Tab-separated table of C-alpha atoms and ligand atoms in Angstrom:
chain	number	residue	atom	x	y	z
A	1	MET	CA	-13.767	-3.525	60.511
A	2	THR	CA	-12.838	-0.242	62.174
A	3	PHE	CA	-9.714	0.218	60.073
A	4	ASP	CA	-9.710	0.423	56.299
A	5	PHE	CA	-7.282	-2.030	54.743
A	6	ASP	CA	-8.984	-1.803	51.345
A	7	GLN	CA	-7.845	1.714	50.587
A	8	VAL	CA	-5.290	1.846	47.772
A	9	PHE	CA	-2.662	4.574	48.048
A	10	ASP	CA	-0.467	5.806	45.232
A	11	ARG	CA	3.038	5.256	46.607
A	12	HIS	CA	4.896	6.478	43.539
A	13	ASP	CA	6.943	9.580	44.353
A	14	THR	CA	7.055	8.798	48.078
A	15	GLY	CA	10.568	7.357	47.909
A	16	SER	CA	9.181	3.884	48.644
A	17	THR	CA	11.798	1.190	47.925
A	18	LYS	CA	9.048	-1.183	46.858
A	19	TRP	CA	7.522	1.229	44.348
A	20	SER	CA	10.809	2.648	43.006
A	21	ARG	CA	12.479	-0.478	41.649
A	22	TYR	CA	10.335	-1.055	38.568
A	23	PRO	CA	8.672	1.111	35.893
A	24	ALA	CA	5.222	2.491	36.728
A	25	ASP	CA	3.360	-0.221	34.781
A	26	VAL	CA	4.723	-2.954	37.072
A	27	LEU	CA	2.790	-3.945	40.187
A	28	PRO	CA	5.454	-4.483	42.864
A	29	MET	CA	4.841	-7.507	45.117
A	30	TRP	CA	8.358	-8.108	46.359
A	31	VAL	CA	10.073	-6.518	49.421
A	32	ALA	CA	8.471	-7.212	52.839
A	33	ASP	CA	6.664	-3.878	53.177
A	34	MET	CA	2.867	-3.708	53.158
A	35	ASP	CA	0.711	-1.353	51.068
A	36	PHE	CA	-1.447	-0.323	54.032
A	37	ALA	CA	-1.468	2.960	55.893
A	38	ALA	CA	0.392	2.695	59.189
A	39	PRO	CA	-1.914	2.495	62.236
A	40	PRO	CA	-3.644	5.879	62.691
A	41	MET	CA	-2.608	6.037	66.356
A	42	ILE	CA	1.031	5.902	65.250
A	43	ILE	CA	0.611	8.605	62.612
A	44	GLN	CA	-1.189	10.842	65.145
A	45	ALA	CA	1.538	10.319	67.729
A	46	LEU	CA	4.222	11.232	65.180
A	47	GLN	CA	2.317	14.385	64.227
A	48	LYS	CA	2.097	15.300	67.880
A	49	ARG	CA	5.769	14.583	68.452
A	50	LEU	CA	6.642	16.924	65.588
A	51	GLU	CA	4.869	19.773	67.322
A	52	HIS	CA	8.173	19.937	69.151
A	53	PRO	CA	10.490	21.066	66.367
A	54	MET	CA	13.610	19.251	67.487
A	55	VAL	CA	14.667	15.812	66.338
A	56	GLY	CA	18.200	15.545	67.691
A	57	TYR	CA	20.065	12.409	68.794
A	58	SER	CA	17.793	10.398	71.002
A	59	VAL	CA	17.908	7.575	73.476
A	60	ALA	CA	15.257	5.058	74.483
A	61	GLN	CA	13.224	6.297	77.428
A	62	ASP	CA	11.726	4.165	80.203
A	63	ASP	CA	8.206	4.346	78.747
A	64	LEU	CA	9.391	2.760	75.493
A	65	ARG	CA	11.212	-0.027	77.314
A	66	GLU	CA	8.200	-0.601	79.547
A	67	ALA	CA	5.783	-0.759	76.609
A	68	ILE	CA	7.892	-3.474	74.964
A	69	VAL	CA	8.404	-5.445	78.152
A	70	ALA	CA	4.656	-5.390	78.854
A	71	ASP	CA	3.894	-6.516	75.312
A	72	LEU	CA	6.330	-9.439	75.526
A	73	TRP	CA	4.660	-10.515	78.738
A	74	ASN	CA	1.126	-10.128	77.365
A	75	LYS	CA	1.776	-11.893	74.083
A	76	TYR	CA	4.231	-14.637	75.056
A	77	ALA	CA	4.321	-14.703	78.874
A	78	TRP	CA	7.990	-13.792	78.454
A	79	ARG	CA	9.468	-11.910	81.388
A	80	VAL	CA	12.092	-9.500	80.100
A	81	GLU	CA	13.708	-6.734	82.124
A	82	PRO	CA	13.797	-3.239	80.575
A	83	GLN	CA	17.605	-3.149	80.614
A	84	GLU	CA	17.752	-6.379	78.601
A	85	LEU	CA	16.708	-4.478	75.467
A	86	ILE	CA	19.245	-2.973	73.067
A	87	PHE	CA	17.840	-0.560	70.479
A	88	LEU	CA	19.143	-0.675	66.931
A	89	PRO	CA	18.428	0.912	63.563
A	90	GLY	CA	17.483	-2.495	62.109
A	91	VAL	CA	17.279	-6.185	62.787
A	92	GLU	CA	19.873	-6.780	60.077
A	93	SER	CA	22.525	-4.789	61.935
A	94	GLY	CA	21.584	-6.764	65.068
A	95	PHE	CA	22.261	-10.228	63.693
A	96	ASN	CA	25.489	-8.976	62.130
A	97	MET	CA	26.601	-7.488	65.461
A	98	ALA	CA	25.851	-10.758	67.229
A	99	LEU	CA	27.892	-12.778	64.731
A	100	LYS	CA	30.793	-10.349	64.960
A	101	ALA	CA	30.787	-10.421	68.742
A	102	LEU	CA	30.226	-14.088	69.449
A	103	VAL	CA	31.437	-16.427	66.715
A	104	GLN	CA	35.098	-17.410	66.194
A	105	PRO	CA	36.576	-17.477	62.661
A	106	GLN	CA	36.914	-21.281	62.433
A	107	GLN	CA	33.346	-21.938	63.604
A	108	ASN	CA	30.272	-22.695	61.515
A	109	VAL	CA	27.215	-20.518	61.199
A	110	VAL	CA	24.178	-22.515	60.128
A	111	VAL	CA	21.525	-20.803	58.002
A	112	GLN	CA	18.434	-22.664	56.892
A	113	VAL	CA	17.586	-22.251	53.214
A	114	PRO	CA	15.662	-20.872	51.530
A	115	ASN	CA	16.140	-17.800	53.710
A	116	TYR	CA	15.969	-14.013	53.807
A	117	PRO	CA	19.039	-12.941	51.748
A	118	PRO	CA	20.716	-10.719	54.415
A	119	LEU	CA	20.619	-13.694	56.832
A	120	ARG	CA	22.281	-15.863	54.161
A	121	HIS	CA	24.972	-13.295	53.518
A	122	ALA	CA	25.709	-12.247	57.124
A	123	PRO	CA	28.322	-14.955	57.966
A	124	GLY	CA	30.325	-13.924	54.890
A	125	HIS	CA	30.595	-10.338	56.171
A	126	TRP	CA	32.634	-11.611	59.127
A	127	GLY	CA	34.705	-14.259	57.336
A	128	LEU	CA	32.732	-17.018	59.065
A	129	ASN	CA	32.078	-20.431	57.623
A	130	LYS	CA	28.466	-20.596	56.488
A	131	VAL	CA	26.658	-23.942	56.351
A	132	GLU	CA	23.367	-23.826	54.466
A	133	LEU	CA	20.844	-26.344	55.692
A	134	GLY	CA	17.745	-27.236	53.684
A	135	PHE	CA	14.370	-28.161	55.156
A	136	ASP	CA	12.783	-31.615	54.961
A	137	GLU	CA	9.450	-31.373	53.179
A	138	GLN	CA	6.844	-33.578	54.853
A	139	ALA	CA	4.055	-35.461	53.078
A	140	ASP	CA	1.537	-32.811	54.196
A	141	GLY	CA	3.657	-30.102	52.542
A	142	SER	CA	5.044	-28.699	55.795
A	143	TYR	CA	8.743	-28.095	56.341
A	144	SER	CA	10.876	-29.387	59.189
A	145	THR	CA	14.478	-28.956	60.285
A	146	PRO	CA	16.789	-31.912	59.528
A	147	LEU	CA	18.042	-32.324	63.080
A	148	ALA	CA	20.802	-34.868	62.392
A	149	THR	CA	22.448	-32.546	59.854
A	150	LEU	CA	22.060	-29.580	62.189
A	151	ASN	CA	23.739	-31.622	64.890
A	152	GLU	CA	26.696	-32.470	62.627
A	153	SER	CA	27.085	-28.876	61.464
A	154	LEU	CA	27.327	-27.476	64.984
A	155	GLN	CA	29.886	-29.975	66.343
A	156	GLY	CA	32.411	-27.204	66.884
A	157	GLY	CA	29.986	-24.692	68.389
A	158	GLY	CA	29.357	-21.592	66.275
A	159	ALA	CA	25.842	-20.291	65.779
A	160	LEU	CA	22.473	-20.931	64.235
A	161	LEU	CA	20.852	-17.993	62.467
A	162	LEU	CA	17.173	-18.738	62.858
A	163	SER	CA	14.324	-17.039	61.013
A	164	ASN	CA	11.128	-17.635	62.991
A	165	PRO	CA	8.482	-17.109	61.708
A	166	HIS	CA	10.325	-18.023	58.593
A	167	ASN	CA	10.851	-15.802	55.590
A	168	PRO	CA	10.104	-16.924	52.863
A	169	LEU	CA	8.344	-20.169	53.897
A	170	GLY	CA	5.882	-18.567	56.305
A	171	LYS	CA	6.640	-21.357	58.752
A	172	ALA	CA	5.823	-20.722	62.407
A	173	PHE	CA	8.169	-23.102	64.207
A	174	PRO	CA	6.279	-25.309	66.662
A	175	ARG	CA	7.537	-25.501	70.234
A	176	GLU	CA	8.739	-29.134	69.931
A	177	GLU	CA	10.871	-28.347	66.889
A	178	LEU	CA	12.353	-25.278	68.585
A	179	GLN	CA	13.128	-27.396	71.637
A	180	ALA	CA	14.909	-30.023	69.522
A	181	ILE	CA	16.919	-27.291	67.770
A	182	ALA	CA	17.763	-25.628	71.077
A	183	ASP	CA	18.878	-28.939	72.616
A	184	ILE	CA	21.388	-29.399	69.787
A	185	CYS	CA	22.676	-25.823	70.104
A	186	LEU	CA	23.052	-26.139	73.858
A	187	GLU	CA	24.817	-29.481	73.585
A	188	HIS	CA	27.494	-27.954	71.344
A	189	GLY	CA	27.639	-24.560	73.030
A	190	ALA	CA	26.360	-22.853	69.866
A	191	TRP	CA	24.653	-19.469	69.935
A	192	ILE	CA	21.093	-19.083	68.736
A	193	ILE	CA	20.612	-15.818	66.882
A	194	SER	CA	16.868	-15.710	66.461
A	195	ASP	CA	15.348	-13.243	64.001
A	196	GLU	CA	11.718	-12.967	65.146
A	197	ILE	CA	10.777	-9.831	63.225
A	198	HIS	CA	7.569	-11.457	61.888
A	199	ALA	CA	6.502	-12.759	65.333
A	200	GLU	CA	3.175	-10.967	65.502
A	201	LEU	CA	1.884	-12.139	62.158
A	202	CYS	CA	0.859	-15.731	62.913
A	203	PHE	CA	-2.420	-17.022	61.445
A	204	ASP	CA	-5.162	-19.503	62.308
A	205	GLY	CA	-4.977	-18.716	66.020
A	206	ARG	CA	-1.316	-19.694	66.335
A	207	THR	CA	0.847	-17.907	68.882
A	208	HIS	CA	4.490	-17.280	68.145
A	209	VAL	CA	6.941	-19.039	70.462
A	210	PRO	CA	10.053	-16.951	71.138
A	211	MET	CA	13.080	-19.247	71.242
A	212	ALA	CA	14.335	-17.683	74.473
A	213	THR	CA	11.129	-18.624	76.338
A	214	LEU	CA	11.916	-22.348	76.191
A	215	SER	CA	14.087	-22.322	79.329
A	216	PRO	CA	16.542	-20.106	81.211
A	217	GLN	CA	19.392	-22.179	79.700
A	218	VAL	CA	18.150	-21.485	76.182
A	219	ALA	CA	17.651	-17.805	77.021
A	220	GLN	CA	21.300	-17.600	78.086
A	221	ARG	CA	22.471	-18.697	74.640
A	222	THR	CA	19.891	-16.768	72.624
A	223	ILE	CA	20.039	-13.349	71.014
A	224	THR	CA	16.529	-12.381	69.934
A	225	LEU	CA	15.832	-9.731	67.322
A	226	MET	CA	12.443	-8.074	67.102
A	227	SER	CA	10.832	-4.911	65.771
A	228	ALA	CA	7.432	-3.313	65.339
A	229	SER	CA	8.425	-2.668	61.737
A	230	LYS	CA	6.737	-5.602	59.972
A	231	ALA	CA	3.510	-6.040	61.915
A	232	TYR	CA	2.736	-2.324	62.174
A	233	ASN	CA	4.162	-1.463	58.745
A	234	ILE	CA	6.693	1.125	59.888
A	235	ALA	CA	9.838	-0.469	58.413
A	236	GLY	CA	11.148	2.829	57.001
A	237	LEU	CA	11.491	4.220	60.517
A	238	LYS	CA	14.373	1.763	61.020
A	239	THR	CA	13.854	0.939	64.678
A	240	SER	CA	14.356	-2.484	66.177
A	241	PHE	CA	15.647	-4.086	69.335
A	242	MET	CA	17.635	-7.054	70.568
A	243	ILE	CA	16.766	-8.961	73.692
A	244	ILE	CA	19.793	-10.444	75.427
A	245	GLN	CA	19.096	-11.665	78.926
A	246	ASP	CA	22.608	-12.624	79.998
A	247	ARG	CA	24.393	-9.453	81.091
A	248	HIS	CA	27.871	-10.528	79.905
A	249	VAL	CA	26.613	-11.584	76.490
A	250	ARG	CA	24.675	-8.325	76.224
A	251	GLU	CA	27.802	-6.298	76.898
A	252	ARG	CA	29.837	-8.290	74.374
A	253	VAL	CA	27.254	-7.873	71.630
A	254	ASN	CA	26.662	-4.211	72.375
A	255	GLN	CA	30.388	-3.522	72.025
A	256	ALA	CA	30.216	-4.831	68.464
A	257	ARG	CA	28.219	-1.757	67.448
A	258	CYS	CA	31.288	0.469	67.813
A	259	GLY	CA	31.953	2.508	64.714
A	260	MET	CA	29.162	0.861	62.730
A	261	VAL	CA	25.746	0.738	64.327
A	262	ASP	CA	24.470	4.081	65.491
A	263	SER	CA	21.618	5.167	67.743
A	264	VAL	CA	17.944	4.992	66.806
A	265	ASN	CA	15.882	7.871	65.473
A	266	PRO	CA	13.340	9.587	67.761
A	267	LEU	CA	10.377	9.131	65.433
A	268	GLY	CA	11.040	5.411	65.130
A	269	MET	CA	11.170	5.062	68.896
A	270	GLU	CA	7.928	7.003	69.369
A	271	ALA	CA	6.201	4.907	66.692
A	272	THR	CA	7.440	1.725	68.360
A	273	ARG	CA	6.155	2.861	71.754
A	274	ILE	CA	2.705	3.559	70.351
A	275	ALA	CA	2.691	0.282	68.387
A	276	TYR	CA	3.161	-1.730	71.550
A	277	SER	CA	1.014	0.341	73.853
A	278	GLU	CA	-1.932	1.432	71.662
A	279	ALA	CA	-2.079	-0.328	68.312
A	280	ALA	CA	-3.291	-3.791	69.357
A	281	PRO	CA	-6.826	-3.271	67.908
A	282	TRP	CA	-5.300	-2.318	64.549
A	283	LEU	CA	-3.029	-5.366	64.575
A	284	ALA	CA	-5.936	-7.689	65.391
A	285	GLU	CA	-7.863	-6.444	62.347
A	286	LEU	CA	-4.784	-6.509	60.132
A	287	LYS	CA	-4.272	-10.193	60.917
A	288	VAL	CA	-7.845	-11.005	59.942
A	289	TYR	CA	-7.404	-9.107	56.685
A	290	LEU	CA	-4.045	-10.729	55.907
A	291	GLN	CA	-5.405	-14.180	56.628
A	292	GLY	CA	-8.223	-13.424	54.175
A	293	ASN	CA	-5.629	-12.392	51.578
A	294	ARG	CA	-3.683	-15.565	52.233
A	295	ASP	CA	-6.768	-17.729	51.740
A	296	TYR	CA	-7.697	-15.816	48.591
A	297	LEU	CA	-4.188	-16.364	47.214
A	298	VAL	CA	-4.087	-20.068	48.092
A	299	GLU	CA	-7.388	-20.606	46.290
A	300	ALA	CA	-6.315	-18.538	43.294
A	301	VAL	CA	-3.033	-20.437	42.958
A	302	ARG	CA	-4.964	-23.720	43.068
A	303	THR	CA	-7.634	-22.766	40.560
A	304	ARG	CA	-6.236	-20.007	38.362
A	305	LEU	CA	-2.454	-20.384	38.187
A	306	PRO	CA	-1.818	-23.853	36.715
A	307	GLY	CA	1.786	-24.993	37.138
A	308	ILE	CA	2.291	-23.022	40.369
A	309	ARG	CA	2.224	-24.692	43.752
A	310	MET	CA	2.359	-23.205	47.233
A	311	ASN	CA	2.143	-24.257	50.848
A	312	VAL	CA	-0.209	-22.390	53.107
A	313	PRO	CA	1.814	-19.759	55.005
A	314	GLN	CA	1.282	-20.088	58.753
A	315	SER	CA	2.666	-16.617	59.299
A	316	THR	CA	4.072	-13.501	57.556
A	317	TYR	CA	2.521	-11.948	54.438
A	318	LEU	CA	4.911	-13.766	52.136
A	319	ALA	CA	4.154	-16.706	49.871
A	320	TRP	CA	6.800	-18.998	48.417
A	321	LEU	CA	5.572	-20.052	44.997
A	322	ASP	CA	6.985	-23.162	43.356
A	323	CYS	CA	6.935	-22.605	39.596
A	324	SER	CA	8.897	-25.764	38.650
A	325	ALA	CA	6.049	-27.244	36.639
A	326	LEU	CA	5.989	-24.190	34.353
A	327	GLY	CA	9.384	-25.112	32.895
A	328	LEU	CA	10.577	-21.496	32.789
A	329	ASP	CA	14.253	-20.515	32.838
A	330	ASN	CA	13.567	-17.596	35.139
A	331	PRO	CA	10.067	-17.294	36.648
A	332	GLN	CA	10.772	-13.907	38.252
A	333	GLN	CA	11.785	-12.439	34.902
A	334	PHE	CA	8.840	-14.096	33.156
A	335	PHE	CA	6.270	-12.542	35.489
A	336	LEU	CA	8.044	-9.200	35.419
A	337	GLU	CA	8.087	-9.034	31.628
A	338	GLN	CA	4.893	-10.880	30.694
A	339	ALA	CA	2.623	-10.057	33.657
A	340	LYS	CA	4.145	-6.771	34.815
A	341	VAL	CA	4.254	-8.117	38.361
A	342	GLY	CA	7.451	-7.548	40.350
A	343	LEU	CA	8.128	-10.596	42.544
A	344	SER	CA	11.259	-11.565	44.488
A	345	ALA	CA	13.555	-14.012	42.677
A	346	GLY	CA	13.825	-17.369	44.446
A	347	LEU	CA	17.534	-17.637	43.699
A	348	ASP	CA	18.237	-14.791	46.134
A	349	PHE	CA	16.920	-16.999	48.945
A	350	GLY	CA	19.012	-20.086	48.177
A	351	ASP	CA	20.858	-21.874	45.401
A	352	ASP	CA	17.894	-24.240	44.908
A	353	GLY	CA	15.480	-21.341	44.534
A	354	GLN	CA	15.734	-20.884	40.761
A	355	GLN	CA	12.215	-22.175	40.152
A	356	PHE	CA	10.613	-20.171	42.974
A	357	VAL	CA	9.344	-16.657	43.403
A	358	ARG	CA	8.237	-14.933	46.607
A	359	LEU	CA	5.002	-12.966	46.509
A	360	ASN	CA	4.064	-10.335	49.099
A	361	PHE	CA	0.329	-10.446	49.812
A	362	GLY	CA	0.417	-7.606	52.359
A	363	CYS	CA	-1.682	-5.250	50.263
A	364	PRO	CA	-5.299	-4.181	49.703
A	365	ARG	CA	-7.334	-7.045	48.228
A	366	ALA	CA	-7.780	-5.087	44.991
A	367	LEU	CA	-4.009	-5.058	44.406
A	368	LEU	CA	-3.738	-8.747	45.193
A	369	GLU	CA	-6.581	-9.468	42.761
A	370	GLU	CA	-4.855	-7.355	40.129
A	371	GLY	CA	-1.537	-9.169	40.615
A	372	ILE	CA	-3.170	-12.581	40.360
A	373	ALA	CA	-5.194	-11.548	37.285
A	374	ARG	CA	-2.012	-10.333	35.575
A	375	MET	CA	-0.177	-13.569	36.378
A	376	GLU	CA	-3.159	-15.633	35.218
A	377	ARG	CA	-3.278	-13.768	31.891
A	378	SER	CA	0.460	-14.175	31.342
A	379	LEU	CA	0.183	-17.941	31.797
A	380	ARG	CA	-2.860	-18.130	29.511
A	381	ASN	CA	-1.105	-16.138	26.781
A	382	ARG	CA	1.897	-18.426	27.050
A	383	VAL	CA	-0.191	-21.507	26.306
A	384	ALA	CA	-2.188	-19.830	23.562
B	262	PLP	C1	13.369	-12.103	58.412
B	262	PLP	C2	13.730	-10.657	58.268
B	262	PLP	N1	14.684	-10.135	59.046
B	262	PLP	C3	15.048	-8.833	58.961
B	262	PLP	C4	14.452	-8.000	58.047
B	262	PLP	C5	14.917	-6.575	57.928
B	262	PLP	O1	14.781	-5.916	59.099
B	262	PLP	P1	15.393	-4.463	59.330
B	262	PLP	O2	14.838	-3.564	58.282
B	262	PLP	O3	14.940	-4.131	60.702
B	262	PLP	O4	16.880	-4.604	59.232
B	262	PLP	C6	13.444	-8.498	57.215
B	262	PLP	C7	12.812	-7.639	56.212
B	262	PLP	O5	12.207	-8.080	55.277
B	262	PLP	C8	13.073	-9.859	57.333
B	262	PLP	O6	12.103	-10.393	56.569
């Protein structure tokens, strides 16, 4: 490998959210932020940008728009026009803006659960009626959308808040399932608000399918949210973008930013430009490394963590661990106190999540090994 993903950095005292939540003896494996250095080409570009000592209010330039548009074409054969991008300081503000602009108070907003907590909570911010929809678990352990229930829930229009690839399940939605979901949304005139922030992190040779690429009709009803933040590990630069291909919809959603959602910072925009124009070799190696971590974790859960079960994530660096067989009241608290490993509590992702924890395996292998060894010891001590 050209890039070193094994190097462990001390992130204490850097203001890192991930490393600030717990005392220093806890290994944090929670929030979706990786413990790898950002791509060196991005760091170099930021250093160069800072040779100019001004960082005032900034606006997306043509070269940034063009880098993104070219990337969308290269990765997904998706033809997007530069003016169809709206830049935002976060995907979260984007899906909230879309709900505010497009959904009427009496309409439903469907959110699949378990799901990323800010997606679960977004309808409530706008007084909208949230319908939580579980997944069907198939015999092979994969998850699928219960289409009949989705159909019922969207009878009056409204919106579907989609997380694809899915956090926390690591599900990369296959094209046929997306098509079936889109058909239902189109039939009822529902909006599809598609959070695709993890798009670039698909494993085993899979390619992400953006919802809006299914057809021009689907594109007209879809608001896509993307960012370089997850794949290139630059989440703290708070730069993301929406893709809205229908001009009228774009104007409506953009108006919803008024008074709330400000412009994007210049360093975030420069980092995003470099991510999409120069960092592809880094991303290719990262995916190999992450897939290795995933396989290491799957094997460790099977052989060293009795009572824990997981499906193989198809995407993201997040693993959804089913701890039901351990019979614990609160698995997150158990591993925090007994293993000194800081995981995300399953209950935050859905009311049925009590027996689950989410583990972030986006870290040097040594940290992953350490986390697993700590969890293994805590389970052994419990039995002893
Ligand atoms: C599915 C999903 N959407 C959005 C976000 C947050 O994005 P942002 O920081 O751009 O608001 C995350 C972060 O973990 C996420 O996993």
